[in-house]
Every structure is written in C-alpha cells, then in structure tokens.
XYZ file of C-alpha atoms in Angstrom:
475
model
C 21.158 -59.037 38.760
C 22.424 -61.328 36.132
C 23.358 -60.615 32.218
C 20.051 -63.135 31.574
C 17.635 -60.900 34.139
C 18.239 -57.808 32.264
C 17.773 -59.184 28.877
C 14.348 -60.440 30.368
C 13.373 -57.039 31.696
C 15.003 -55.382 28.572
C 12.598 -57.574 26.696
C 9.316 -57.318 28.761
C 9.823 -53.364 29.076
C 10.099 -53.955 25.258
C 6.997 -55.559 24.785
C 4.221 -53.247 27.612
C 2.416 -50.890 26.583
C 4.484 -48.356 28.090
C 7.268 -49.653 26.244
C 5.668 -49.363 23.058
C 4.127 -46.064 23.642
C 7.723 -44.754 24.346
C 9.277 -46.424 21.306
C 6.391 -44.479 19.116
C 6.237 -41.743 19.973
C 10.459 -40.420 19.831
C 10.225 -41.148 15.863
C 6.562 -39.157 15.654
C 8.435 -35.913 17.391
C 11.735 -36.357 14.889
C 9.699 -36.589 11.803
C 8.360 -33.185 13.308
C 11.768 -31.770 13.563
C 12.720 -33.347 10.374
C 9.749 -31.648 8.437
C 10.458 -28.410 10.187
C 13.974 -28.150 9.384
C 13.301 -29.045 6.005
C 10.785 -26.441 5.173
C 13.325 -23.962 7.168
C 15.789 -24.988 4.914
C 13.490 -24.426 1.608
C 12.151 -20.921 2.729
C 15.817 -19.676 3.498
C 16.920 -21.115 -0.181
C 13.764 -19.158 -1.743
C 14.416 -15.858 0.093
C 18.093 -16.357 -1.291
C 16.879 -16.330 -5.067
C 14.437 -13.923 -4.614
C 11.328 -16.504 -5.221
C 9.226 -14.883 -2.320
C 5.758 -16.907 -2.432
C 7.261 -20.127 -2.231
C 9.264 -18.675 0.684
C 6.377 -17.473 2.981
C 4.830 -20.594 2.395
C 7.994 -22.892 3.540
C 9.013 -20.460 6.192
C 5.367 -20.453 7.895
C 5.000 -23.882 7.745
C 8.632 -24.203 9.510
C 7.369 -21.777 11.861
C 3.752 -23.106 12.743
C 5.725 -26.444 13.458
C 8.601 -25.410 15.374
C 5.976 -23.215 17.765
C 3.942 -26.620 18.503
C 6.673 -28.719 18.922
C 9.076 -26.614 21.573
C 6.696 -23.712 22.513
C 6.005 -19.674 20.843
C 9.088 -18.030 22.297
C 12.056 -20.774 22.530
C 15.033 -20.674 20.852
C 14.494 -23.355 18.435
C 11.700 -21.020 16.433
C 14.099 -17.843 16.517
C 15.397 -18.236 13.589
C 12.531 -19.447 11.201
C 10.861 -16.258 12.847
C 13.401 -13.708 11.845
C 13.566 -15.614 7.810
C 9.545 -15.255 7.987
C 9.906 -11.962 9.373
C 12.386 -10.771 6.362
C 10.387 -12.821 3.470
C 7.397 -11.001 4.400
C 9.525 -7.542 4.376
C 10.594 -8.658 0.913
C 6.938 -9.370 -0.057
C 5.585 -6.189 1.216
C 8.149 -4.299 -0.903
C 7.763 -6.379 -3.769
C 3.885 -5.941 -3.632
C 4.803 -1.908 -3.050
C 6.988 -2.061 -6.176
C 3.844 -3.632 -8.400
C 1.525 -0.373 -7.132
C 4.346 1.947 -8.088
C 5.419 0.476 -11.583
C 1.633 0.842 -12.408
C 2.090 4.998 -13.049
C 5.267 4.218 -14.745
C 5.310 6.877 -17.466
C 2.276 8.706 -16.771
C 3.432 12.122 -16.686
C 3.063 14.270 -13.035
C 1.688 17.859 -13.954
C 1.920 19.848 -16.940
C 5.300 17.837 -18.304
C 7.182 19.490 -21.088
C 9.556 16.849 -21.934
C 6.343 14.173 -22.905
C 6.601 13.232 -26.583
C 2.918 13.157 -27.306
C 2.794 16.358 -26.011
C 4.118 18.891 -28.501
C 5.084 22.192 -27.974
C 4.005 24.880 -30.161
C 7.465 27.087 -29.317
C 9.268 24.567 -30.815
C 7.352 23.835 -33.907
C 9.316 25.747 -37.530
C 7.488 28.168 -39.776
C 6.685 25.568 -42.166
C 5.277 23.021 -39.492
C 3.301 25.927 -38.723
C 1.697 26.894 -41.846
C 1.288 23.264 -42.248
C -0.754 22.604 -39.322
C -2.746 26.411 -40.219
C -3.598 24.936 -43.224
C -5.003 21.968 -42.456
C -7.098 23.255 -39.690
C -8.405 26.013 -41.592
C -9.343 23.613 -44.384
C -11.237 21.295 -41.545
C -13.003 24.156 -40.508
C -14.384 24.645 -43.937
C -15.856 21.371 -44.878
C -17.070 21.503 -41.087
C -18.960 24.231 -41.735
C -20.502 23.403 -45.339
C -21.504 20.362 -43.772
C -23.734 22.154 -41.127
C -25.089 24.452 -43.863
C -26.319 21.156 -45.802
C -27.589 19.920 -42.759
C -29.721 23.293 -41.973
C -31.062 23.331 -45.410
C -32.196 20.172 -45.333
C -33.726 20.900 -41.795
C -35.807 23.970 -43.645
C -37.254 22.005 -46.461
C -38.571 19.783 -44.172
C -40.054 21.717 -41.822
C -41.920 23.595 -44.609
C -43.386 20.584 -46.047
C -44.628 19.463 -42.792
C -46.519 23.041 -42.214
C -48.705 22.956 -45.462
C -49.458 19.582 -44.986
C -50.723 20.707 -41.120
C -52.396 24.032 -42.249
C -54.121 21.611 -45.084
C -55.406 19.411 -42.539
C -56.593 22.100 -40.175
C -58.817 23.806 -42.526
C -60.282 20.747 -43.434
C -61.161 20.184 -39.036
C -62.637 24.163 -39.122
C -65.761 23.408 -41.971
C -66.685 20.067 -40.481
C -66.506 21.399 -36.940
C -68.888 25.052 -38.026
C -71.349 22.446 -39.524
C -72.269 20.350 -36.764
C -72.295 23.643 -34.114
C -74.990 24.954 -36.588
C -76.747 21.380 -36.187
C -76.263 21.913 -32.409
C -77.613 25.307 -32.445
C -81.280 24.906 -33.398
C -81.440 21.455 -31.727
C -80.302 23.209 -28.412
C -82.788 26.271 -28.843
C -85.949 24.481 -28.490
C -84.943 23.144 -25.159
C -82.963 25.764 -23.954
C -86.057 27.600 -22.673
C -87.915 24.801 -20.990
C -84.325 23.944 -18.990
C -83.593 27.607 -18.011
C -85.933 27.343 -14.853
C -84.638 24.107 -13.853
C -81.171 24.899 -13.712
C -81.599 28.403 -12.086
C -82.849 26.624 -9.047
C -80.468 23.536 -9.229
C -77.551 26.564 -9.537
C -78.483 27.612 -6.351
C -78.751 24.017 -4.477
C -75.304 23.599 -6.322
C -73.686 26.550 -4.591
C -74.678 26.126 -1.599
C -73.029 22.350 -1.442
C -69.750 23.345 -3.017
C -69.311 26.359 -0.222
C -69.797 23.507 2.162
C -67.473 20.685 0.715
C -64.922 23.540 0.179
C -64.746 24.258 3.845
C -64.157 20.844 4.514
C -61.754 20.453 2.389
C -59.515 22.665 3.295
C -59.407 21.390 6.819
C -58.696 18.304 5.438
C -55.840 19.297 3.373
C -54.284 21.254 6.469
C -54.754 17.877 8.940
C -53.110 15.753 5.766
C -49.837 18.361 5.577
C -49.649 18.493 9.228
C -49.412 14.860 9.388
C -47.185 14.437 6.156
C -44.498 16.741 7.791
C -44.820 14.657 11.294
C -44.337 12.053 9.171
C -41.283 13.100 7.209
C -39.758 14.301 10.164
C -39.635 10.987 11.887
C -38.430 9.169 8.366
C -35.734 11.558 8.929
C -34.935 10.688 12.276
C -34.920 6.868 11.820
C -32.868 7.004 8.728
C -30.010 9.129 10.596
C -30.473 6.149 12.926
C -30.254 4.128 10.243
C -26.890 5.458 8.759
C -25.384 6.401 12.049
C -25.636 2.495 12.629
C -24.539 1.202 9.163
C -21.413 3.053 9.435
C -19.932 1.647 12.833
C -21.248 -1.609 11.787
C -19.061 -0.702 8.906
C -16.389 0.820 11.180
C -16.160 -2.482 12.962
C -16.501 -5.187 10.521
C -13.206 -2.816 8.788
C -11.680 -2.944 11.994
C -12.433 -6.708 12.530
C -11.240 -7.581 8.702
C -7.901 -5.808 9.442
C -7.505 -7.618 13.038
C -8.181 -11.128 11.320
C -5.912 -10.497 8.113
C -2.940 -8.216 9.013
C -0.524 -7.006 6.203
C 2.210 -8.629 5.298
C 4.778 -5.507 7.019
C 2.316 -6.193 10.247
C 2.858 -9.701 10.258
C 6.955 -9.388 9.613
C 7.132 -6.424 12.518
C 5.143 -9.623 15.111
C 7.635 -12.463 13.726
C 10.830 -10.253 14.241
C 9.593 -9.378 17.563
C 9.184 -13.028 18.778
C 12.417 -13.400 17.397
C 13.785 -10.966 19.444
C 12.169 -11.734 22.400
C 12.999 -15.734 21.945
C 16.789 -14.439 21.070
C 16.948 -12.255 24.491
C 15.391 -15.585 26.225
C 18.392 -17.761 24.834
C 21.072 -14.491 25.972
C 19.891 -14.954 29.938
C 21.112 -18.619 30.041
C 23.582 -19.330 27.000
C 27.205 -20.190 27.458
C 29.576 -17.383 27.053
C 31.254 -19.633 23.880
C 27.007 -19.038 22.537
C 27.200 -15.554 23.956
C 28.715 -13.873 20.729
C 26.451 -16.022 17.665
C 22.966 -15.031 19.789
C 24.158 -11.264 20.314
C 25.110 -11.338 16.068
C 21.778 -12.490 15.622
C 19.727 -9.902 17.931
C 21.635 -7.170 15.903
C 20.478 -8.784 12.515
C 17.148 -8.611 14.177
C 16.646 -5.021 15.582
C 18.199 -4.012 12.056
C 15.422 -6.084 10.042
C 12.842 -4.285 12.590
C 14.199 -1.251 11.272
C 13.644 -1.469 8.344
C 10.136 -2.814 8.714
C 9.410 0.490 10.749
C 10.916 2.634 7.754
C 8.701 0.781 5.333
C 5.700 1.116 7.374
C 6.723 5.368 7.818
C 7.250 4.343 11.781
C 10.089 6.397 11.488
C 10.827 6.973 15.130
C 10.682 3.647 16.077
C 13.244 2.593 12.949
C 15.302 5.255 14.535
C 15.717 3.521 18.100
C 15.591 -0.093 16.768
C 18.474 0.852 14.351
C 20.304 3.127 17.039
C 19.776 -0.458 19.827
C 21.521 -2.400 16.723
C 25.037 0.716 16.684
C 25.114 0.505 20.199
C 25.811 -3.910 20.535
C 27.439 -3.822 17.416
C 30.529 -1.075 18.170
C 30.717 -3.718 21.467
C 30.794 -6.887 18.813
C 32.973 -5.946 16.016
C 35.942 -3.796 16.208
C 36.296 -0.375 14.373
C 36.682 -1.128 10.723
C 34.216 -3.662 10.351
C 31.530 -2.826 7.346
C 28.755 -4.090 10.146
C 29.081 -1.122 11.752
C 29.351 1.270 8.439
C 26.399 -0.771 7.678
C 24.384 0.535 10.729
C 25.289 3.807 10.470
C 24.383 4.488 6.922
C 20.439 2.791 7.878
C 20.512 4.570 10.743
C 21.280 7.818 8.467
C 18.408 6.916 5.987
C 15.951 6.695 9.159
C 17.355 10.147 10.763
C 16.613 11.450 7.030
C 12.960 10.153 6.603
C 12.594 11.290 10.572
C 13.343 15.029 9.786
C 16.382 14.571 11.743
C 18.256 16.165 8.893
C 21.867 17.051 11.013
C 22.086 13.529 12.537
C 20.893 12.057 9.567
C 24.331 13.540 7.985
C 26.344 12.615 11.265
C 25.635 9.444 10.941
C 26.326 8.810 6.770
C 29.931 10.771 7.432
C 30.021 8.122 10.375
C 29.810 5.701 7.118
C 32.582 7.113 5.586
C 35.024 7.125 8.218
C 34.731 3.618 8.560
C 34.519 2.300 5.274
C 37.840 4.552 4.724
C 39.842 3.264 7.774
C 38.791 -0.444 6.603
C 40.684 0.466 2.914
C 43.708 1.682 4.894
C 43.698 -0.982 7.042
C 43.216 -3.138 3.871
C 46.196 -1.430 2.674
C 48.241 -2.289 5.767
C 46.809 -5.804 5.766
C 45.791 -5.078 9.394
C 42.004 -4.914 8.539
C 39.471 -6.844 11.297
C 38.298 -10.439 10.265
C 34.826 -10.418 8.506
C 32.955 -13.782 8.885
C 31.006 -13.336 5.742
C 33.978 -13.489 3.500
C 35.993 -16.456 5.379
C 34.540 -19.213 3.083
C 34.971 -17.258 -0.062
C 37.994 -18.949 -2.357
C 37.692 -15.349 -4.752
C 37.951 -12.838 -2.196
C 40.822 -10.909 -2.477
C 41.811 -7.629 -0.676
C 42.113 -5.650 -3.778
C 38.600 -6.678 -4.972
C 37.012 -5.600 -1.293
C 39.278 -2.125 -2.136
C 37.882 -1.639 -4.868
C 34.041 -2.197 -3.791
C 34.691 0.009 -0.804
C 35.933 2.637 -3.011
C 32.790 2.366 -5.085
C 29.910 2.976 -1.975
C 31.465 6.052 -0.785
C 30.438 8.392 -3.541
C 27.108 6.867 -3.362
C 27.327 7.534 0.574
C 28.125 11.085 -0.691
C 25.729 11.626 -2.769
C 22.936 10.530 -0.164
C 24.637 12.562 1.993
C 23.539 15.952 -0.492
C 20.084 14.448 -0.661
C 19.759 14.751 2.858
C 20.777 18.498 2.888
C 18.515 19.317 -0.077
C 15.333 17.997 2.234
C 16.452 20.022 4.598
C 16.555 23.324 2.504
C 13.104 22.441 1.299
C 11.892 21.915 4.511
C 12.928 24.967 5.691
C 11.923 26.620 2.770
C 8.744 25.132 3.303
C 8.506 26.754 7.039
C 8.663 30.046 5.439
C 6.449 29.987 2.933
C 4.052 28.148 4.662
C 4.446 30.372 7.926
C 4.028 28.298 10.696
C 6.806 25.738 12.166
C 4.841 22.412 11.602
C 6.863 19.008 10.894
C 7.146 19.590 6.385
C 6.625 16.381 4.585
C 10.387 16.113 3.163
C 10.431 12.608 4.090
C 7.941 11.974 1.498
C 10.570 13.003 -1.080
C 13.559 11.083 -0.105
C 11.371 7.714 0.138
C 12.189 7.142 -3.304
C 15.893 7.681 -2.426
C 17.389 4.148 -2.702
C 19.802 2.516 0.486
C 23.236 1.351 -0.170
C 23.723 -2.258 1.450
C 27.214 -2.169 2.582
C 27.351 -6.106 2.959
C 28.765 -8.381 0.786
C 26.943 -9.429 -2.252
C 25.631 -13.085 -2.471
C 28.336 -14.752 -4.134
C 26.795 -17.686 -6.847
C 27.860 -20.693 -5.267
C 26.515 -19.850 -2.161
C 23.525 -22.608 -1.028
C 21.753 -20.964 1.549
C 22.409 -18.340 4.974
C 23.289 -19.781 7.325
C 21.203 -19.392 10.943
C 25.018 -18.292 12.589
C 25.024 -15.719 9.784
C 21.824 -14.269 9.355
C 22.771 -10.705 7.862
C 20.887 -8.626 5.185
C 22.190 -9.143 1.929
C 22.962 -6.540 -0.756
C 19.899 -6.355 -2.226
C 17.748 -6.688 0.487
C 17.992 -2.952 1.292
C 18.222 -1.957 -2.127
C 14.962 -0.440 -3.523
C-alpha cells in the first residue's frame, strides 16, 4: 500500500460514522477524569484546612464519578474513598464536638466551685448579719402586706352578708303572703279532688311497680352490653397500638437504612478502599508493592479510628493491631509510624478494658520514640518520607518535638491505670464481675498524633502519602 492509499483510508476512517463516534467519545471520558481529579484535588485541599462541608461535597462528587467511570472497587477510586472516608470522620467529630460544647459550663451535680452558687461556710460575720437583716426585714413587709390584704377580705365579706340577709327577709313576707292566698283557694277544692286522686293513686302504683321491673332488666341488658362493648374497644385498640409501633419500628429502621450517619458512611468508604487497595496488591509490580501496602496501613488505621468513635472498640482493636503488624514489616525500628500505631492501638486497648495491654502498648510508644532521639543523636535515624521535602526540618527541631510527646505518652499512660483501679473498684462495690463502664471516662482523654504537623506551605496530601495528620487524632 502506497503513502497516497493510507492517507485515503486515514481520511475516509476519518470521516464514517465509526470514525466519528470514536473521535467523540475519548474527549467525553477525559473531561470525566478531568472533573474527577479536580474535585479530588479540591476535597483533599478542604480536608487540609479543616473546611469540612465543602470537602464532603468535592470528595463525593470525585467519588460518584470515579465509581461510573472505572467501576466500585478499582484502584482508580481508592483513594478519593479513603479522603471521603476521613472527611466524614472529621465531620462526625466535628458535629460530636457541637453536642458537647452545648453543656459547656453547666455544672454536673451539686458543684462547689460554681460562682453563682455561694456557700454559706464561707460567707464573714458581717456578710452574715447583712444577709439576716435583710431577710428578716422582707419577711416583715411580707407579712403586713397579707394582714392588709385579710382585712380588706373581712370588710368585704361583711358588707356582702347584710346586703344578702336584707334581701332575704324581704323574699320570706312576699313568699308567707301568697301561701296564705294559696291556702283558702286550695281548701275549697281540696275535698271534691280527694276521691279522685285516692283511686288514680292506686292505678298509679300499680304502673310504676310494672315499669320498674322493666327497667331494671333493661339497665342490666344495657351494662352487659356496654362492658362487651368496652372490652372489644380494648382489644382493637391494643391492635391498634401493637401495629402503630412496628409501623413505627420500621419506617425508623427504613429512615436509618436510607440516610446512614456520617461515621456509617466513612466505616463503608474506608472499606471499599481497602478492599479496592488489596485488589491493586494481587497484581501490582513489586516497584508499586511498597506505596499500595503504605496506603492499606493508612487505611486500617483510619478504620480504627472510625470504630473507636463509633464505641466498636473491639473491632478498632484488630483493625489497629492488622495496621502494627504490616507496618513493623514496612518501616524499620525507629520510625514514628510505628510509635504512631502503638500509641492508637494503646488508646483502643484502654477504651476496650484491656487495661495491661493498653499500657504495653503506650511503653511500646516510648521505646521507639526514644531510640529514634538516639538515633537522631547518632545521625543514624531511618528515613521518614514525610519530612524529605521540608527545607526547615532540622534534626534538633524533630529532638526536640520527640522529647515533648513522651510525657504526654506518660501521662496517658497513668490515665490508663487510674481506669483500671476504678474498674476494679467498681467490681467490688458493685459485687458481681460484669465489664465496668471505665471506657466511658477516658473518652474524653485526648490522642497524641505522633506525625508530623502540617507544615504552612504545604498544598495538599499527596495520594503516595496519605497519613493522618496531627490534628486529625487530636480531640
């Protein structure tokens, strides 16, 4: 074939509909990509600062695309899945931070220590005397005030009886007149009536025995059939409210199916995440091996914290114990990922009544955040990613900020063993060995993020680097 035959069939393939449909529909699927990236990029930039509405929005968008264009579990949708996922964490805390603010300051019990609450122990002589003083004088014009009032209340009512007794004797002389009227009007006919009635009286009697009878057998029918009738009213409104409430039950049930929390909805993204990460893992290169295995971590520890949020304490425990277990294979010794894990993995031991391993794993914290400063000494510490693009980091600085978690690490550490004692104090007094609620008490407890903080000029994270920032696990 010549140079002019396949310009000709370069043009006519050009110019059939075949041609044409091929040549419209590549840019239709990149525009696609191209809006899905974009909103990607957007929700990630939102998370960053912390402007969480606008965040969801971009993020679900990104995701709703991504699904349609390559499919619900692939690859491509693993990552605007796990920044969904963790924007809808940070929503759901935010929205938990709102309820709790609202009973800021409202004292819990009797509270001593509330200014507009004053205690009479601590009040001087003179304060006192004072306050004596002025309460005995509000007694006093209290009670003249009442005695005014009762006086008045007196006159009155005397006034009002003459005016009655008046009025009375006045009704008494008209009413003795007209019964003398009625008196010798009623005596002439009295004795032409007197035969009359006697035998009507009799007639009478005899009816009203009658009617009586049937009376009363009426009334008994009527109650019999009132009670029949009250018991089946009964019976048909138990029906009745049996029936409302599972029509309640369900439409509750049907409500919560159709709009799921926002921690429901962030524990189903990072699960497709995870499942579309552990897709990628059978059939990657080993050079992709390592980012996809970074990013399953990031995910199991987001799940974690989900679970912890949502009091699923046992399963935070194993999705934060799956994270320990890759990362000790990924990073070496020193690395803060790993002091990272095991502090989370302390918090969810804690909440779990797992009060021992809880402080296993914290002193597990320690070690390694201590053999990182002496290897920071040494200038033999491991590589960390997250600070390779950072023109201020400085080994003295990371020192310095190591130095500054472990006391906090310490002091979580004593929390933990307090819960304990008042667990087990709880045992005693309560007398049986049932699970005690000390994991209600340490929720308030904050979590030390042993990442690196944000640094300002910082655009967005990066998909390669998706890792919990500081004050993402901060309360």
């Amino acid at each position: 074939m010549t140079a002019s035959d396949m310009e000709k069939a370069t043009a006519t393939e050009s110019t059939s509909p075949k041609g044409k449909e091929a040549t419209t529909t590549s840019p239709v699927k990149t525009d696609k990509q191209k809006e899905a990236l974009e909103h990607l990029v957007a929700g990630k930039r939102h998370l960053l600062v912390k402007d969480l509405e606008p965040a969801v929005s971009s993020l679900a968008q990104a995701c709703e695309l991504l699904s349609a264009e390559y499919g619900e579990t692939s690859y491509e949708c693993a990552d605007a899945y796990y920044y969904y996922g963790k924007a809808l964490l940070e929503m759901a805390r935010a929205e938990a931070g709102v309820f709790g603010n609202a009973l800021d300051g409202v004292p819990e019990g009797e509270d001593s220590d509330n200014s507009q609450v004053e205690d009479p122990d601590k009040m001087t002589e003179e304060e006192r005397e004072d306050v004596e003083k002025k309460v005995g004088e509000a007694l006093d014009d209290n009670f003249s005030a009442l005695e005014e009032k009762r006086k008045s209340k007196e006159k009155s009512t005397t006034e009002d009886e003459t005016e009655e007794d008046e009025e009375e004797d006045e009704d008494k002389d008209e009413k003795e007149g007209e019964a003398k009227e009625g008196e010798t009007k009623e005596g002439a006919a009295s004795s032409e009536t007197k035969e009359e009635s006697s035998t009507k009286d009799a007639e009478t009697k005899d009816k009203d025995s009658e009617t009586k009878d049937k009376d009363s057998e009426t009334k008994d029918k009527d109650a019999e059939m009132k009670d029949v009738e009250a018991e089946k009213e009964k019976a048909e409104e138990n029906v009745a409210d049996k029936g409302t409430e599972e029509a309640d039950k369900a439409a509750q049930e049907a409500e919560d199916e159709e709009d799921p929390s926002n921690l429901q909805l962030a524990w189903e993204m990072l699960e497709l995440a995870k499942v579309a990460y552990n897709h990628k893992l059978e059939k990657c290169t080993p050079e992709e091996k390592n980012t996809v295995e970074t990013k399953v971590c990031e995910t199991l520890l987001t799940l974690g914290e989900v679970s912890l949020e949502s009091e699923n304490y046992e399963q935070a425990c194993q999705d934060i114990a799956d994270c320990l277990e890759k990362r000790k294979k990924l990073y070496a010794e020193d690395s803060r990922r790993i002091a990272e894990t095991h502090y989370h993995l302390g918090v969810a031991l804690g909440h779990f009544n797992k009060f021992d391993e809880a402080v296993v794993a914290l002193e597990s914290a320690i070690k390694v955040l201590k053999l990182r400063i002496d290897n920071l000494d040494k200038k033999t510490e491991s590589k960390d990613e997250s600070k390779a693009g950072d023109a201020f980091y400085t080994r003295e600085a990371e020192v310095a900020e190591l130095k500054a978690l472990i006391p906090e690490i310490e002091e979580k550490i004593q929390d933990t063993k307090d819960m304990k004692e008042q667990a087990e104090s709880g045992k005693e007094e309560n007398g049986f060995g049932g699970s005690s609620n000390g994991s209600g008490s340490a929720k308030p407890i904050s979590t030390i993020s042993i990442k690196r903080k944000a640094e300002g000029g910082s655009d967005s994270i990066s998909p390669k680097k998706a890792h919990v920032t500081n004050g993402d696990s901060k309360a």
